[in-house]
Tab-separated table of C-alpha atoms in Angstrom:
chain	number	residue	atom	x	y	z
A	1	UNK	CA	146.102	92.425	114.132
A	2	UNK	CA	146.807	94.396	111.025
A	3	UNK	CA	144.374	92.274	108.948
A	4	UNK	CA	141.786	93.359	111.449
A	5	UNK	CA	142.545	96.896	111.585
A	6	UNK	CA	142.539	97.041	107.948
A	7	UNK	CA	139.538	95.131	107.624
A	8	UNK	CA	137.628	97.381	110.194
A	9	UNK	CA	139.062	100.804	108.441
A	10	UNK	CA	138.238	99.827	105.178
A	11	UNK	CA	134.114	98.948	106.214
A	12	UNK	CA	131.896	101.037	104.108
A	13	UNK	CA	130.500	102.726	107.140
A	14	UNK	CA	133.802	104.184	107.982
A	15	UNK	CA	134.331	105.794	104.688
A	16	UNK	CA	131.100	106.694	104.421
A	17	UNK	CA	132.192	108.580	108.320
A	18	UNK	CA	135.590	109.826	106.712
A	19	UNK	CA	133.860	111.469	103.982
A	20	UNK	CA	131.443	113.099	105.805
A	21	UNK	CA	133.694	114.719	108.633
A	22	UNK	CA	135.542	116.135	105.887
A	23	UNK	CA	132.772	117.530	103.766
A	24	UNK	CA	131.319	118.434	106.759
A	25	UNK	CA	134.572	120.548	107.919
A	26	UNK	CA	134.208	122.164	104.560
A	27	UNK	CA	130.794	122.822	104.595
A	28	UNK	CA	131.794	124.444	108.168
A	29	UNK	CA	134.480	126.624	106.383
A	30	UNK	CA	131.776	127.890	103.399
A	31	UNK	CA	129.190	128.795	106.283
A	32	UNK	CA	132.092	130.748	108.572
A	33	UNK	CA	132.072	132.575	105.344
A	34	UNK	CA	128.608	133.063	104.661
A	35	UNK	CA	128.471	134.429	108.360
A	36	UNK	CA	131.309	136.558	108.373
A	37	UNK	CA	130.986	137.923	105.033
A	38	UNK	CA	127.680	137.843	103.544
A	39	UNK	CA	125.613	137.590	106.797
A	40	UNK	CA	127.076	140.003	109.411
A	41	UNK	CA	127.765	143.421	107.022
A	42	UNK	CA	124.848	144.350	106.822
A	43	UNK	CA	123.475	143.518	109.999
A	44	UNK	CA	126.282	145.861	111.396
A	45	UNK	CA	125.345	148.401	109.049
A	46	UNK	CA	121.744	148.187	109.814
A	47	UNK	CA	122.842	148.202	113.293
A	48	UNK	CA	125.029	151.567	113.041
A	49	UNK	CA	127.910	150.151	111.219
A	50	UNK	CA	128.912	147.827	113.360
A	51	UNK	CA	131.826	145.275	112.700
A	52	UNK	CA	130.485	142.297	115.107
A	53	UNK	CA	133.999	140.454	114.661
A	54	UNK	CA	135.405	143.289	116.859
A	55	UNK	CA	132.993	143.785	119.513
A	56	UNK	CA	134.956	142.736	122.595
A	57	UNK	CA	134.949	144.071	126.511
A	58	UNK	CA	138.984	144.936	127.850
A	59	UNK	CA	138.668	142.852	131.342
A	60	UNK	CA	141.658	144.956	132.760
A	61	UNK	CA	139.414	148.247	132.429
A	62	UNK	CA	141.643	149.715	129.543
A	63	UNK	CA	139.977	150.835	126.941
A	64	UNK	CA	141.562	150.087	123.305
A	65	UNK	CA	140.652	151.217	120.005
A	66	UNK	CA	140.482	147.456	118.663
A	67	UNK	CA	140.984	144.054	119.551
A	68	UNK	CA	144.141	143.384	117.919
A	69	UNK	CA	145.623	146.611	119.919
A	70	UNK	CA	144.289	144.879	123.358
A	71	UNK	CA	146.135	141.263	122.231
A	72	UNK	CA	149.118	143.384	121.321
A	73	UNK	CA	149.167	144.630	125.212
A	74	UNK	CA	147.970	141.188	126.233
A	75	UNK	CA	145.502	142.428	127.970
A	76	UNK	CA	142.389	139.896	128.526
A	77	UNK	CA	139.480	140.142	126.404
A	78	UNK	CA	135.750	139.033	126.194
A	79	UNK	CA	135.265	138.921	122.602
A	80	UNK	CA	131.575	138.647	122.236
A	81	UNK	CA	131.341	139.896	118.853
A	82	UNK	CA	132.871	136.703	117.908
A	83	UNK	CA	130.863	134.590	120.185
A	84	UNK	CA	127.757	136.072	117.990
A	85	UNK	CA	129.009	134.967	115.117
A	86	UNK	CA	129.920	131.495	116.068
A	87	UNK	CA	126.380	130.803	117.361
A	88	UNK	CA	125.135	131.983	113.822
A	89	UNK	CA	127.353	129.652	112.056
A	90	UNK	CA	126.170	126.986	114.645
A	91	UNK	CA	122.663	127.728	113.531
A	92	UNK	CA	122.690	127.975	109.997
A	93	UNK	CA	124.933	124.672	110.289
A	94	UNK	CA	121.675	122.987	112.436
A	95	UNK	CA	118.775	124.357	110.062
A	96	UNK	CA	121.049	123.446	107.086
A	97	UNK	CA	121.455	119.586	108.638
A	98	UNK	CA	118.034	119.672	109.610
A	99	UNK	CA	116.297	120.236	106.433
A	100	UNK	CA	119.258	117.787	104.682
A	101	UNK	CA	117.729	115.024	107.285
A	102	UNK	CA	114.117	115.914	107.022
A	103	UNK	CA	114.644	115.210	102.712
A	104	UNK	CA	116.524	112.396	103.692
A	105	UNK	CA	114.179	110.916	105.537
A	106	UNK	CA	110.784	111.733	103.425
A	107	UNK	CA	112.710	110.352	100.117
A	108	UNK	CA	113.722	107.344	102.010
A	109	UNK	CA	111.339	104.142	101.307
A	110	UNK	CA	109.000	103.772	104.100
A	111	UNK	CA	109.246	99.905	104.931
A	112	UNK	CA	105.994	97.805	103.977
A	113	UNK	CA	105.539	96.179	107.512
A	114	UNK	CA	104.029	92.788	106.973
A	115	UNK	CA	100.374	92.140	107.599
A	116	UNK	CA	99.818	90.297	111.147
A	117	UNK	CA	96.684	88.630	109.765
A	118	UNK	CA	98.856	86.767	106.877
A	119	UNK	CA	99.668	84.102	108.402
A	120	UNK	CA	96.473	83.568	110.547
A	121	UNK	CA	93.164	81.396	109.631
A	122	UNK	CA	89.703	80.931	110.506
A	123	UNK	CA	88.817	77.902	112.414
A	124	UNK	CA	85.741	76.595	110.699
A	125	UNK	CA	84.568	75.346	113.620
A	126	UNK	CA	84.332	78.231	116.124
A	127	UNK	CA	85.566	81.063	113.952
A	128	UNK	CA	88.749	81.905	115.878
A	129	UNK	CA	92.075	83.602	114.469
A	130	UNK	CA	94.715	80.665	114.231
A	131	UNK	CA	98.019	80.437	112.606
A	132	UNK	CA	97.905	79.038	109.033
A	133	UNK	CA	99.684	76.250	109.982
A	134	UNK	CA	98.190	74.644	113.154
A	135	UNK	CA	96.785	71.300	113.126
A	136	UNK	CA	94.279	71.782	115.772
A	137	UNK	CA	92.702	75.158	116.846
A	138	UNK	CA	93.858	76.420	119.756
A	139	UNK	CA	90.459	77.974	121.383
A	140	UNK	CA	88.206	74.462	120.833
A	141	UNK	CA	90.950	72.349	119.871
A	142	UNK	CA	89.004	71.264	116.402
A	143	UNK	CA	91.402	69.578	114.366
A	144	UNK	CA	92.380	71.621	111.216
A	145	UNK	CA	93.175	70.238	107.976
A	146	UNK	CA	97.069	70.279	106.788
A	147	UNK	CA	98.580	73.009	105.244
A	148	UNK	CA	101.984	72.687	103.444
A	149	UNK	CA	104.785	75.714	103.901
A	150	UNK	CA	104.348	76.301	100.176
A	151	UNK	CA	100.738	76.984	100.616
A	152	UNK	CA	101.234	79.763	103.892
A	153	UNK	CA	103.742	82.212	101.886
């Protein structure tokens, strides 16, 4: 059982997983602070200097000066402001992983499909489509002459 664990852990498609969850929970970290720091100043000053990490609604009708004075009453809290800048992370992190897939998949060879009509002939006798290697045709059952396998690739 250990032999099989180890061989299923140590597939290249589950380190290829384990690095990605963990440059992705990095990436996630560098885009929090792309939000929070780069993003969201000057919105809120463009907005009336406005500090979107402390927007929040006191659900027992209290008003407090700041959030961390309504935790330190415990008093509930919808903390919106936060909720806004969560859904900005979330879609900086989607156009980011979008445009990552989109390169991905336009560098990525497009697979030759093989030609149907390469392995087909033409009966001589009534000019039908027949596999290369058929010994009579199928549509006037003409007998065809032999072809070997080396021949049909």
């Amino acid at each position: 059982m250990i032999k099989e664990f180890k061989e299923f852990a140590m597939k290249g498609n589950m380190i290829d997983l384990a690095i990605g969850v963990i440059i992705g929970g990095a990436f996630g970290k560098v885009v929090t602070s792309i939000v929070n720091d780069v993003v969201m100043p000057p919105i809120g000053l463009l907005l009336g200097k406005v500090n979107f990490s402390e927007l929040f609604i006191s659900l027992n009708g209290t008003h407090y000066d700041s959030m961390e004075a309504a935790k330190a009453k415990g008093a509930p809290t919808l903390n919106y402001g936060l909720f806004i800048n969560t859904m900005l992370d979330f879609l900086i992190v989607s156009f980011v992983i979008f445009i990552v897939v989109k390169q991905l998949n336009r560098l990525r060879k497009k697979e030759e499909k093989p030609d149907p009509k390469a392995n087909l002939k033409e009966c001589p006798e009534c000019l039908s489509e027949i596999p290369k290697k058929a010994t009579r045709c199928k549509f006037c059952t003409a007998p065809q002459p032999y072809v070997s396998d080396s021949a049909v690739q």
